[in-house]
């Protein structure tokens, strides 16, 4: 169960054993930073409880993903699974999503109406409230009433970044499950299997900037696709044509940016040097020689043309390292 969710072994273990023993809590609180699978886990939980094919008291496999119930939950059209959050609130208020800053009592009341209606087609109703930490006092008090008289076959999952702003009365009626930031390896493996980023330095940057959040890693990787690869990267991956080089070299000189261009390449090359010292050392030597020539006011066009052609030669042998 929950194989699709990265990391979070402890959370998965707890929920799995509850599912198998039939001891489901009435309310849960999933706490942790954005982008680490809280909502995904809640959805998966709802799917498992409502799947019409697999019997989870007897087996360890996850939801079948094929039955009508699983399909409807995937498409977010299952009548018994409700996401209560800013988009629902905006819809109810007929206002913009961007304007939503707190979860209001009217939205919780809408949820309560759904709690009290009959089950449509599922076995379990799920209400997933997010961001629960943004409920105001009135909304929290209203929700408390539902938690005090929990309806049958209904699971309420509160998803929050932290529990500081959530009243203790609500916390004490929920099972708290902490979601951990993902490990470097988990982010790395996920990136490698979902993106084709060949630049090792970029990947390391994304991993460290994402700080354990798959959501952030995804955002960074998506942005990265739009970034024009650096000149150094183009040489390294041999994605340059000779005709482009001369044109590019002319452009750089026209912009009076030869030195900046060489400096930027030295900077990136040095980062790669740590990973492929033998392969990169001669390139760095070439770059530094060119920099010295530029500093001595040797004709910039000549220096760059020579540098680019030499680098191209050099990098075409890179796999001989
Ligand atoms: Zn199913």
mmCIF file of C-alpha atoms and ligand atoms in Angstrom:
data_model
loop_
_atom_site.group_PDB
_atom_site.id
_atom_site.type_symbol
_atom_site.label_atom_id
_atom_site.label_comp_id
_atom_site.label_asym_id
_atom_site.label_seq_id
_atom_site.Cartn_x
_atom_site.Cartn_y
_atom_site.Cartn_z
ATOM 1 C CA UNK A 1 0.000 0.000 0.000
ATOM 2 C CA UNK A 2 1.073 3.580 -0.570
ATOM 3 C CA UNK A 3 3.985 2.500 -2.799
ATOM 4 C CA UNK A 4 3.565 5.580 -4.942
ATOM 5 C CA UNK A 5 4.293 7.877 -2.021
ATOM 6 C CA UNK A 6 7.969 8.707 -1.654
ATOM 7 C CA UNK A 7 9.506 8.357 1.787
ATOM 8 C CA UNK A 8 7.183 8.832 4.794
ATOM 9 C CA UNK A 9 7.734 5.244 5.908
ATOM 10 C CA UNK A 10 6.425 5.820 9.415
ATOM 11 C CA UNK A 11 3.192 7.469 8.262
ATOM 12 C CA UNK A 12 2.615 4.746 5.702
ATOM 13 C CA UNK A 13 3.233 2.029 8.287
ATOM 14 C CA UNK A 14 0.758 3.541 10.752
ATOM 15 C CA UNK A 15 -2.056 4.021 8.237
ATOM 16 C CA UNK A 16 -1.482 0.630 6.635
ATOM 17 C CA UNK A 17 -1.776 -1.189 9.948
ATOM 18 C CA UNK A 18 -4.920 0.759 10.792
ATOM 19 C CA UNK A 19 -6.481 -0.131 7.465
ATOM 20 C CA UNK A 20 -5.624 -3.794 7.910
ATOM 21 C CA UNK A 21 -6.936 -3.965 11.459
ATOM 22 C CA UNK A 22 -10.006 -1.903 10.623
ATOM 23 C CA UNK A 23 -9.136 0.674 13.272
ATOM 24 C CA UNK A 24 -9.418 3.861 11.286
ATOM 25 C CA UNK A 25 -9.315 7.135 13.225
ATOM 26 C CA UNK A 26 -12.181 9.586 12.761
ATOM 27 C CA UNK A 27 -9.854 12.472 12.138
ATOM 28 C CA UNK A 28 -6.230 12.839 11.141
ATOM 29 C CA UNK A 29 -3.895 15.748 10.984
ATOM 30 C CA UNK A 30 -1.153 15.517 8.362
ATOM 31 C CA UNK A 31 1.565 18.012 9.225
ATOM 32 C CA UNK A 32 4.646 18.980 7.229
ATOM 33 C CA UNK A 33 6.126 21.354 4.652
ATOM 34 C CA UNK A 34 4.595 21.708 1.180
ATOM 35 C CA UNK A 35 5.311 19.234 -1.548
ATOM 36 C CA UNK A 36 6.099 16.073 0.415
ATOM 37 C CA UNK A 37 2.990 14.022 -0.274
ATOM 38 C CA UNK A 38 0.416 14.961 2.384
ATOM 39 C CA UNK A 39 -2.433 15.476 -0.063
ATOM 40 C CA UNK A 40 -1.327 12.564 -2.207
ATOM 41 C CA UNK A 41 -1.359 10.291 0.853
ATOM 42 C CA UNK A 42 -4.844 11.508 1.825
ATOM 43 C CA UNK A 43 -6.143 10.823 -1.688
ATOM 44 C CA UNK A 44 -4.517 7.406 -1.749
ATOM 45 C CA UNK A 45 -6.048 6.622 1.638
ATOM 46 C CA UNK A 46 -9.504 7.523 0.319
ATOM 47 C CA UNK A 47 -8.904 5.383 -2.746
ATOM 48 C CA UNK A 48 -7.859 2.342 -0.745
ATOM 49 C CA UNK A 49 -10.879 2.599 1.554
ATOM 50 C CA UNK A 50 -13.271 2.860 -1.383
ATOM 51 C CA UNK A 51 -11.712 0.526 -3.936
ATOM 52 C CA UNK A 52 -14.282 -2.014 -5.036
ATOM 53 C CA UNK A 53 -11.784 -4.634 -6.189
ATOM 54 C CA UNK A 54 -9.122 -5.170 -3.540
ATOM 55 C CA UNK A 55 -9.854 -6.260 0.013
ATOM 56 C CA UNK A 56 -7.229 -4.613 2.178
ATOM 57 C CA UNK A 57 -7.868 -6.606 5.295
ATOM 58 C CA UNK A 58 -6.425 -9.540 3.385
ATOM 59 C CA UNK A 59 -3.827 -8.067 1.080
ATOM 60 C CA UNK A 60 -0.945 -5.592 1.020
ATOM 61 C CA UNK A 61 -1.477 -4.285 -2.504
ATOM 62 C CA UNK A 62 -2.699 -0.736 -3.046
ATOM 63 C CA UNK A 63 -5.876 0.512 -4.671
ATOM 64 C CA UNK A 64 -6.608 -1.206 -7.990
ATOM 65 C CA UNK A 65 -6.659 2.110 -9.943
ATOM 66 C CA UNK A 66 -9.093 0.555 -12.399
ATOM 67 C CA UNK A 67 -12.472 0.309 -10.708
ATOM 68 C CA UNK A 68 -15.000 3.117 -11.075
ATOM 69 C CA UNK A 69 -14.327 4.348 -7.560
ATOM 70 C CA UNK A 70 -10.542 4.539 -8.053
ATOM 71 C CA UNK A 71 -11.000 6.279 -11.398
ATOM 72 C CA UNK A 72 -13.410 8.837 -10.001
ATOM 73 C CA UNK A 73 -11.087 9.676 -7.131
ATOM 74 C CA UNK A 74 -8.159 10.078 -9.530
ATOM 75 C CA UNK A 75 -10.260 12.457 -11.633
ATOM 76 C CA UNK A 76 -11.474 14.217 -8.480
ATOM 77 C CA UNK A 77 -15.135 13.604 -9.304
ATOM 78 C CA UNK A 78 -16.039 11.046 -6.631
ATOM 79 C CA UNK A 79 -19.211 12.288 -4.852
ATOM 80 C CA UNK A 80 -18.066 11.042 -1.441
ATOM 81 C CA UNK A 81 -14.529 12.467 -1.469
ATOM 82 C CA UNK A 82 -14.424 16.190 -0.730
ATOM 83 C CA UNK A 83 -11.536 18.613 -0.850
ATOM 84 C CA UNK A 84 -12.326 21.523 1.412
ATOM 85 C CA UNK A 85 -9.943 24.372 0.753
ATOM 86 C CA UNK A 86 -9.401 27.686 -0.945
ATOM 87 C CA UNK A 87 -10.563 26.569 -4.390
ATOM 88 C CA UNK A 88 -13.827 25.214 -2.997
ATOM 89 C CA UNK A 89 -14.267 28.407 -0.968
ATOM 90 C CA UNK A 90 -13.620 30.603 -4.015
ATOM 91 C CA UNK A 91 -16.183 28.552 -5.915
ATOM 92 C CA UNK A 92 -18.769 28.946 -3.145
ATOM 93 C CA UNK A 93 -18.116 32.679 -2.876
ATOM 94 C CA UNK A 94 -17.869 33.088 -6.643
ATOM 95 C CA UNK A 95 -14.640 35.017 -6.107
ATOM 96 C CA UNK A 96 -10.988 34.675 -7.068
ATOM 97 C CA UNK A 97 -8.767 31.956 -5.722
ATOM 98 C CA UNK A 98 -5.990 34.497 -5.134
ATOM 99 C CA UNK A 99 -8.206 36.407 -2.721
ATOM 100 C CA UNK A 100 -8.538 33.452 -0.350
ATOM 101 C CA UNK A 101 -6.402 33.917 2.734
ATOM 102 C CA UNK A 102 -8.385 32.220 5.513
ATOM 103 C CA UNK A 103 -10.757 29.272 5.648
ATOM 104 C CA UNK A 104 -14.119 30.575 6.779
ATOM 105 C CA UNK A 105 -17.029 29.143 8.739
ATOM 106 C CA UNK A 106 -19.268 29.152 5.646
ATOM 107 C CA UNK A 107 -16.905 26.712 3.974
ATOM 108 C CA UNK A 108 -16.876 24.439 7.027
ATOM 109 C CA UNK A 109 -20.680 24.625 7.092
ATOM 110 C CA UNK A 110 -20.765 23.579 3.461
ATOM 111 C CA UNK A 111 -18.629 20.610 4.467
ATOM 112 C CA UNK A 112 -20.971 19.758 7.338
ATOM 113 C CA UNK A 113 -23.901 19.670 4.981
ATOM 114 C CA UNK A 114 -22.016 17.113 2.915
ATOM 115 C CA UNK A 115 -21.135 15.187 6.078
ATOM 116 C CA UNK A 116 -24.802 14.781 6.936
ATOM 117 C CA UNK A 117 -26.048 13.751 3.514
ATOM 118 C CA UNK A 118 -26.244 10.070 2.650
ATOM 119 C CA UNK A 119 -23.393 8.186 1.106
ATOM 120 C CA UNK A 120 -23.627 8.238 -2.688
ATOM 121 C CA UNK A 121 -21.598 5.353 -3.971
ATOM 122 C CA UNK A 122 -18.574 4.886 -1.768
ATOM 123 C CA UNK A 123 -17.956 2.904 1.365
ATOM 124 C CA UNK A 124 -16.225 5.756 3.156
ATOM 125 C CA UNK A 125 -16.660 9.500 2.976
ATOM 126 C CA UNK A 126 -13.482 11.541 3.074
ATOM 127 C CA UNK A 127 -13.166 15.236 3.848
ATOM 128 C CA UNK A 128 -9.737 16.654 3.211
ATOM 129 C CA UNK A 129 -9.338 20.130 4.691
ATOM 130 C CA UNK A 130 -6.351 22.130 3.509
ATOM 131 C CA UNK A 131 -4.741 24.457 4.608
ATOM 132 C CA UNK A 132 -6.174 23.597 8.027
ATOM 133 C CA UNK A 133 -3.851 26.069 9.758
ATOM 134 C CA UNK A 134 -5.721 28.855 7.934
ATOM 135 C CA UNK A 135 -9.086 28.206 9.572
ATOM 136 C CA UNK A 136 -10.241 31.162 11.629
ATOM 137 C CA UNK A 137 -11.673 30.725 15.140
ATOM 138 C CA UNK A 138 -15.271 30.548 13.940
ATOM 139 C CA UNK A 139 -14.412 27.900 11.369
ATOM 140 C CA UNK A 140 -12.434 25.871 13.919
ATOM 141 C CA UNK A 141 -15.251 25.995 16.463
ATOM 142 C CA UNK A 142 -17.701 24.884 13.858
ATOM 143 C CA UNK A 143 -15.471 22.004 12.783
ATOM 144 C CA UNK A 144 -15.083 20.973 16.410
ATOM 145 C CA UNK A 145 -18.794 20.119 16.550
ATOM 146 C CA UNK A 146 -18.330 17.597 13.759
ATOM 147 C CA UNK A 147 -15.310 16.098 15.489
ATOM 148 C CA UNK A 148 -17.232 15.798 18.740
ATOM 149 C CA UNK A 149 -20.000 13.786 17.128
ATOM 150 C CA UNK A 150 -18.114 11.893 14.486
ATOM 151 C CA UNK A 151 -20.349 10.491 11.769
ATOM 152 C CA UNK A 152 -20.033 6.843 10.793
ATOM 153 C CA UNK A 153 -17.738 5.723 7.970
ATOM 154 C CA UNK A 154 -16.374 9.201 7.624
ATOM 155 C CA UNK A 155 -12.732 10.278 7.770
ATOM 156 C CA UNK A 156 -11.686 13.881 8.164
ATOM 157 C CA UNK A 157 -8.106 14.699 7.231
ATOM 158 C CA UNK A 158 -6.730 18.082 8.204
ATOM 159 C CA UNK A 159 -3.675 18.996 6.166
ATOM 160 C CA UNK A 160 -1.459 21.704 7.612
ATOM 161 C CA UNK A 161 2.067 23.083 7.425
ATOM 162 C CA UNK A 162 2.157 23.407 11.203
ATOM 163 C CA UNK A 163 -0.246 23.068 14.098
ATOM 164 C CA UNK A 164 0.525 26.324 15.912
ATOM 165 C CA UNK A 165 -2.646 28.130 14.834
ATOM 166 C CA UNK A 166 -4.946 25.130 15.244
ATOM 167 C CA UNK A 167 -6.922 25.019 18.516
ATOM 168 C CA UNK A 168 -5.890 22.328 20.979
ATOM 169 C CA UNK A 169 -9.443 21.014 21.093
ATOM 170 C CA UNK A 170 -9.143 20.045 17.437
ATOM 171 C CA UNK A 171 -5.636 18.659 17.768
ATOM 172 C CA UNK A 172 -6.661 16.446 20.665
ATOM 173 C CA UNK A 173 -9.418 14.884 18.584
ATOM 174 C CA UNK A 174 -7.175 14.066 15.632
ATOM 175 C CA UNK A 175 -4.445 11.570 15.122
ATOM 176 C CA UNK A 176 -1.358 13.633 14.341
ATOM 177 C CA UNK A 177 0.956 12.290 11.648
ATOM 178 C CA UNK A 178 4.141 14.206 10.867
ATOM 179 C CA UNK A 179 5.398 14.137 7.297
ATOM 180 C CA UNK A 180 9.176 14.498 6.982
ATOM 181 C CA UNK A 181 11.120 16.393 4.308
ATOM 182 C CA UNK A 182 12.407 13.883 1.779
ATOM 183 C CA UNK A 183 16.001 12.690 1.813
ATOM 184 C CA UNK A 184 18.535 13.908 -0.752
ATOM 185 C CA UNK A 185 18.565 10.472 -2.399
ATOM 186 C CA UNK A 186 14.807 10.362 -2.664
ATOM 187 C CA UNK A 187 14.668 13.771 -4.360
ATOM 188 C CA UNK A 188 17.579 12.840 -6.603
ATOM 189 C CA UNK A 189 16.014 9.552 -7.712
ATOM 190 C CA UNK A 190 12.721 11.257 -8.334
ATOM 191 C CA UNK A 191 14.364 13.946 -10.467
ATOM 192 C CA UNK A 192 16.324 11.378 -12.460
ATOM 193 C CA UNK A 193 13.233 9.335 -13.219
ATOM 194 C CA UNK A 194 11.034 12.305 -14.109
ATOM 195 C CA UNK A 195 13.360 14.722 -15.893
ATOM 196 C CA UNK A 196 16.233 14.491 -18.309
ATOM 197 C CA UNK A 197 18.537 17.093 -16.850
ATOM 198 C CA UNK A 198 22.064 16.207 -17.876
ATOM 199 C CA UNK A 199 23.824 19.000 -16.082
ATOM 200 C CA UNK A 200 25.098 17.522 -12.818
ATOM 201 C CA UNK A 201 25.563 20.930 -11.232
ATOM 202 C CA UNK A 202 21.963 21.923 -12.037
ATOM 203 C CA UNK A 203 20.671 18.733 -10.484
ATOM 204 C CA UNK A 204 22.676 19.336 -7.319
ATOM 205 C CA UNK A 205 21.370 22.896 -7.189
ATOM 206 C CA UNK A 206 17.780 21.723 -7.528
ATOM 207 C CA UNK A 207 18.224 19.056 -4.860
ATOM 208 C CA UNK A 208 19.700 21.489 -2.355
ATOM 209 C CA UNK A 209 17.275 24.327 -3.127
ATOM 210 C CA UNK A 210 14.248 22.061 -2.806
ATOM 211 C CA UNK A 211 15.110 21.280 0.831
ATOM 212 C CA UNK A 212 13.298 17.975 0.846
ATOM 213 C CA UNK A 213 10.175 19.060 -1.011
ATOM 214 C CA UNK A 214 9.245 17.207 -4.202
ATOM 215 C CA UNK A 215 6.865 20.053 -5.000
ATOM 216 C CA UNK A 216 9.702 22.572 -4.955
ATOM 217 C CA UNK A 217 12.035 20.268 -6.859
ATOM 218 C CA UNK A 218 9.360 19.929 -9.541
ATOM 219 C CA UNK A 219 8.907 23.696 -9.740
ATOM 220 C CA UNK A 220 12.654 24.255 -10.048
ATOM 221 C CA UNK A 221 13.071 21.516 -12.624
ATOM 222 C CA UNK A 222 10.181 22.894 -14.697
ATOM 223 C CA UNK A 223 11.672 26.382 -14.608
ATOM 224 C CA UNK A 224 15.032 24.962 -15.525
ATOM 225 C CA UNK A 225 13.642 23.660 -18.799
ATOM 226 C CA UNK A 226 12.940 27.184 -19.893
ATOM 227 C CA UNK A 227 16.399 28.483 -19.026
ATOM 228 C CA UNK A 228 18.725 28.694 -21.983
ATOM 229 C CA UNK A 229 21.624 26.362 -21.232
ATOM 230 C CA UNK A 230 24.845 28.149 -20.411
ATOM 231 C CA UNK A 231 27.662 28.406 -22.900
ATOM 232 C CA UNK A 232 29.790 26.072 -20.837
ATOM 233 C CA UNK A 233 26.948 23.542 -20.804
ATOM 234 C CA UNK A 234 26.685 23.744 -24.585
ATOM 235 C CA UNK A 235 30.365 22.976 -24.963
ATOM 236 C CA UNK A 236 30.219 20.223 -22.431
ATOM 237 C CA UNK A 237 27.319 18.534 -24.161
ATOM 238 C CA UNK A 238 28.621 19.368 -27.636
ATOM 239 C CA UNK A 239 25.336 20.977 -28.552
ATOM 240 C CA UNK A 240 27.078 23.657 -30.605
ATOM 241 C CA UNK A 241 27.598 23.941 -34.347
ATOM 242 C CA UNK A 242 30.738 25.535 -35.756
ATOM 243 C CA UNK A 243 28.646 28.101 -37.591
ATOM 244 C CA UNK A 244 26.949 29.040 -34.305
ATOM 245 C CA UNK A 245 30.273 29.489 -32.582
ATOM 246 C CA UNK A 246 31.544 32.168 -34.942
ATOM 247 C CA UNK A 247 28.243 33.975 -34.813
ATOM 248 C CA UNK A 248 28.138 33.777 -31.041
ATOM 249 C CA UNK A 249 31.736 34.916 -30.682
ATOM 250 C CA UNK A 250 30.975 37.983 -32.846
ATOM 251 C CA UNK A 251 27.952 38.776 -30.680
ATOM 252 C CA UNK A 252 29.945 38.616 -27.478
ATOM 253 C CA UNK A 253 32.634 40.926 -28.828
ATOM 254 C CA UNK A 254 30.009 43.343 -30.153
ATOM 255 C CA UNK A 255 28.545 43.530 -26.637
ATOM 256 C CA UNK A 256 32.015 44.060 -25.235
ATOM 257 C CA UNK A 257 31.437 41.067 -22.960
ATOM 258 C CA UNK A 258 34.341 38.750 -23.806
ATOM 259 C CA UNK A 259 35.846 38.824 -20.336
ATOM 260 C CA UNK A 260 32.493 38.256 -18.587
ATOM 261 C CA UNK A 261 31.783 35.382 -20.914
ATOM 262 C CA UNK A 262 35.102 33.691 -20.146
ATOM 263 C CA UNK A 263 34.741 34.349 -16.420
ATOM 264 C CA UNK A 264 31.289 32.723 -16.350
ATOM 265 C CA UNK A 265 32.658 29.660 -18.112
ATOM 266 C CA UNK A 266 35.582 29.422 -15.687
ATOM 267 C CA UNK A 267 33.142 29.543 -12.802
ATOM 268 C CA UNK A 268 31.031 26.697 -14.150
ATOM 269 C CA UNK A 269 34.003 24.664 -15.309
ATOM 270 C CA UNK A 270 35.476 24.798 -11.826
ATOM 271 C CA UNK A 271 32.290 23.344 -10.395
ATOM 272 C CA UNK A 272 32.503 20.441 -12.862
ATOM 273 C CA UNK A 273 36.184 20.004 -12.098
ATOM 274 C CA UNK A 274 35.253 18.489 -8.749
ATOM 275 C CA UNK A 275 33.313 15.747 -10.510
ATOM 276 C CA UNK A 276 35.456 15.137 -13.605
ATOM 277 C CA UNK A 277 38.939 16.496 -12.780
ATOM 278 C CA UNK A 278 40.823 14.796 -15.613
ATOM 279 C CA UNK A 279 38.358 15.838 -18.246
ATOM 280 C CA UNK A 280 37.905 19.420 -17.136
ATOM 281 C CA UNK A 281 41.486 20.409 -16.189
ATOM 282 C CA UNK A 282 42.672 21.126 -19.760
ATOM 283 C CA UNK A 283 39.529 23.147 -20.434
ATOM 284 C CA UNK A 284 40.143 25.296 -17.390
ATOM 285 C CA UNK A 285 43.716 25.815 -18.536
ATOM 286 C CA UNK A 286 42.456 27.008 -21.923
ATOM 287 C CA UNK A 287 39.936 29.323 -20.312
ATOM 288 C CA UNK A 288 42.480 30.881 -17.964
ATOM 289 C CA UNK A 289 44.993 31.418 -20.775
ATOM 290 C CA UNK A 290 42.254 33.187 -22.748
ATOM 291 C CA UNK A 291 41.400 35.314 -19.774
ATOM 292 C CA UNK A 292 45.049 36.395 -19.427
ATOM 293 C CA UNK A 293 45.181 37.283 -23.123
ATOM 294 C CA UNK A 294 42.000 39.360 -22.806
ATOM 295 C CA UNK A 295 43.424 41.151 -19.780
ATOM 296 C CA UNK A 296 46.506 41.981 -21.870
ATOM 297 C CA UNK A 297 44.227 43.490 -24.503
ATOM 298 C CA UNK A 298 44.927 40.937 -27.189
ATOM 299 C CA UNK A 299 42.253 41.152 -29.917
ATOM 300 C CA UNK A 300 39.091 39.796 -28.246
ATOM 301 C CA UNK A 301 37.609 38.319 -31.424
ATOM 302 C CA UNK A 302 40.734 36.321 -32.057
ATOM 303 C CA UNK A 303 40.973 35.121 -28.469
ATOM 304 C CA UNK A 304 37.349 33.970 -28.357
ATOM 305 C CA UNK A 305 37.383 32.303 -31.773
ATOM 306 C CA UNK A 306 40.473 30.347 -30.798
ATOM 307 C CA UNK A 307 39.107 29.495 -27.385
ATOM 308 C CA UNK A 308 35.787 28.228 -28.724
ATOM 309 C CA UNK A 309 37.370 26.060 -31.403
ATOM 310 C CA UNK A 310 39.911 24.643 -28.962
ATOM 311 C CA UNK A 311 37.191 23.890 -26.436
ATOM 312 C CA UNK A 312 35.133 22.175 -29.063
ATOM 313 C CA UNK A 313 38.085 19.950 -29.981
ATOM 314 C CA UNK A 314 38.811 19.247 -26.391
ATOM 315 C CA UNK A 315 35.293 18.378 -25.379
ATOM 316 C CA UNK A 316 34.786 16.005 -28.280
ATOM 317 C CA UNK A 317 37.279 13.727 -26.533
ATOM 318 C CA UNK A 318 35.634 14.047 -23.198
ATOM 319 C CA UNK A 319 34.554 10.458 -22.933
ATOM 320 C CA UNK A 320 38.174 9.266 -23.100
ATOM 321 C CA UNK A 321 38.730 10.306 -19.520
HETATM 322 ZN ZN1 LIG B 1 -10.181 0.286 -7.202
#
